Amino acid sequence: MHVKVTEVYQERYAKAMQRYLEAMRAASDAWSDRPMDRMSPLDLWRDASSYWLDFTQRSILFWDTLRQRGNNWIEHEKAGKPPLLDFDWEMIADARIFERPANYALVRITPPKGVETDPERRPFVIIDPRAGHGPGIGGFKQDSQVGVALKAGHPVYFVIFFPEPVPGQTLADVSRAEAEFLRIVGERHPKTRKPVVIGNCQGGWASMLVGALEPDLVGPIVINGAPMSYWAGNDGENPMRYAGGILGGTWPALLASDLGADRFDGAHLVENFEYLNPANTYFDKYYTLFSKIDTEPERFLEFERWWGGFFLMDRQEIKWIVENLFVGNNLADGDAEWSEGRAFDLRAIQSPIILFASLGDNITPPQQAFNWVADLYPTTEALKANGQVIVGLMHKSVGHLGIFVSGAVAKREHTQIVDLIEYIEHLPPGLYGMQVEEHKANGSVRYDVLLTERRVEELQVLQKYGRKDELPFKAVEATSETLAAAYETFVHPLVSSVVTPTGAAVRRAMHPQRAQRWAVSDLNPFLWPLQGMADMARANRVPAKGDGPMAMMERWTAAATSATWGLYRDLRDAAVENTFFRIYGSASVGMAADDKGAIADEPIDVRGAPVVKEALAHIDDGDPTRAIVRTALLLMKAGTGRRRLSAMKRARDLVGKDIGLVDMPAEAARAIIREQSYIVDFEPEKALRALPKLLRTAADRRGLLTLLDRLESQIEPNAKQIDVMAEIRRLLSEEEIGGEAKAGPITVTLPENITGAVPRPRPSAPRRPRDHRRTKASP
């Protein structure tokens, strides 16, 4: 495997140089007009004088902004690092006093002035990531996930956490606490459906863990930019996935925890994020502040207040995360244990799941957000047989943090997600692609959502080179286990015996992420004159024109500096990738052979699944509600596979009350839809012929025919749907005197590989053989 690693590295090197030269060429285009040739010496002197005055003032204001950042950081630390929410809130429950304590709490968001929420509307619970930073990113602005849900009239709750973990707390304790929060929210809103859970980044897989642990407490789950399949990604695009292998697996995190007196410093995780883009870390964000010093400081300081809030984890927490997720990738395999012999089973989740990812995300690439679906459900039929509804939404360009903090994303994607929630629960099981359409008219913008039914097998399109490159990560896992065992045996006792809490606190204070903040603050006596100088600069501010030769030279220098950092990053990432596959590629060959022998082409008898067999046994049984649902599914099957949210709203307004699902408990409604979807998928012709048996009275039949008439005037049916409706009308209008109504010439074609036993496709991603000696109980 990867026998041409050197050639691939050379190709990466060539592409990196090409990108660098293109960036330098673009920077040099600014000089194409050669304005200096048309300027007199006096004009050049004036331009230089104006520029250097502006440069000096910008420099003073720039350093004063960094001083304010440092002061803000110190104030935030002294205040105990409270959540950075742009909303008022009240504490509802503190998990630090639970029987199994954890440093988490549930708060209720107070609606701002002019916004009203209805306590009888479904509540939203937002779980922020605990990945180095503090809570607040989901409600960082008014245009945010919190703001969108509040404006829609929903009560909103937020799961916060405190800087210090409770000694000895585990991820299982955190999941139990979050499950208890959902129980409390449910009790506070007994007349509504189960709460919607929104998880951001690491909060996404935390939401999934709660859904697997206590599926009866969770409504629809929305996970944004959440890394679920840590081994996934494309060669040359996602360098962060190689970090675990290059560092040797779990032991560096264990060492960092031991040096922190059993506390893992979140600043290490933030440093890993900054490692991905050194151009932005060391230059671009500061040059943006410097070049826009009159308008940028407020935004810069607001973001840095959150970015510089570093929280701690318990040693057992980070060990579980690294072993089971970063290195082990155990979540989709069902091997992530929350207690001895009991693992999180994502198949236990009963609620619909919405996945939101972005092609521009280099921290959680789309492959890591979506591939777990294919790992968990090898085929579309397996997903449907489990009764699962999964909706995927892909943004084309926004970065990782933009998924959570971008006001434009909140107004467009998150608003549509909130609007869609009430409808996805009435979708038949399956995988759907979500697309947000923008319509402009009369100077206003209107959004609509298009849902297209997809197949699990289509997720392979995210992989440019297939998933064979995930095999070396099994070698990483084996190496990590060996090194971690050696560390725990020989190093951990020594380090833990000499590290003191005071020494750990000093080391944390000297971490570069913190030092760069407190060193440029009022704690530094050399900076005391800076505030007065900045006030003077603001009072006498004279911005220079941006079209002179000096300003053009500055922009060229900035572009060249950024491009050079970009070249360094590309060469570094190519070298890391080359080293990774050289070390682990050959070691994974034997593992690939073992996997090949362990995974047989055994058939998956989806039709024989208990839930499917139970549904097919009741083709002739039912009531008007089931008959209407079956009719709707037959029409959908004859349609294009696409559903517009606007059309779904019209349909609900037309026939929602008649169907009876709207006022029904969500679980009961989903059970009916699942049952009828199995019948329509596996036996569409029998399902069609049996409709008269579900409508025993003339009034029931007239009711369905009336609904068909209403729908036909609104949904613009295609030719196949018109034929199906004609056949339904014929069946329901026949006078049956004994015997069974005969189906007419209309048939509903079965999709490929939907009936009977289908062969299990050989997974392209490596899956470890199960240890059948270990018994795993369902949560």
CSV table of N, CA and C in Angstrom, one decimal, residues 72 84 86 140-141 297-307:
chain,number,residue,atom,x,y,z
A,72,ASN,N,-8.7,42.1,28.8
A,72,ASN,CA,-9.9,41.4,28.8
A,72,ASN,C,-9.7,40.0,29.3
A,84,LEU,N,-19.7,33.0,27.5
A,84,LEU,CA,-19.7,34.3,26.7
A,84,LEU,C,-20.9,34.3,25.8
A,86,ASP,N,-24.3,36.1,24.3
A,86,ASP,CA,-24.8,37.4,24.1
A,86,ASP,C,-26.2,37.6,24.5
A,140,PHE,N,-23.1,33.3,20.6
A,140,PHE,CA,-22.1,34.3,20.6
A,140,PHE,C,-22.6,35.7,20.1
A,141,LYS,N,-23.6,35.6,19.2
A,141,LYS,CA,-24.2,36.8,18.7
A,141,LYS,C,-25.7,36.7,18.7
A,297,PRO,N,-11.1,46.4,15.5
A,297,PRO,CA,-10.8,46.1,16.9
A,297,PRO,C,-12.0,45.4,17.7
A,298,GLU,N,-13.2,46.0,17.5
A,298,GLU,CA,-14.3,45.4,18.2
A,298,GLU,C,-14.6,44.0,17.9
A,299,ARG,N,-14.6,43.6,16.6
A,299,ARG,CA,-14.8,42.2,16.2
A,299,ARG,C,-13.6,41.4,16.7
A,300,PHE,N,-12.4,41.9,16.6
A,300,PHE,CA,-11.2,41.1,17.0
A,300,PHE,C,-11.3,40.8,18.5
A,301,LEU,N,-11.6,41.8,19.3
A,301,LEU,CA,-11.6,41.6,20.8
A,301,LEU,C,-12.7,40.7,21.2
A,302,GLU,N,-13.8,40.8,20.5
A,302,GLU,CA,-15.0,40.0,20.9
A,302,GLU,C,-14.6,38.5,20.6
A,303,PHE,N,-14.0,38.2,19.5
A,303,PHE,CA,-13.7,36.8,19.2
A,303,PHE,C,-12.6,36.3,20.1
A,304,GLU,N,-11.5,37.2,20.3
A,304,GLU,CA,-10.4,36.7,21.1
A,304,GLU,C,-10.8,36.5,22.6
A,305,ARG,N,-11.8,37.2,23.0
A,305,ARG,CA,-12.3,36.9,24.4
A,305,ARG,C,-12.7,35.4,24.5
A,306,TRP,N,-13.4,34.9,23.5
A,306,TRP,CA,-13.8,33.5,23.5
A,306,TRP,C,-12.6,32.6,23.2
A,307,TRP,N,-11.8,32.9,22.2
A,307,TRP,CA,-10.7,32.1,21.7
A,307,TRP,C,-9.7,31.9,22.8
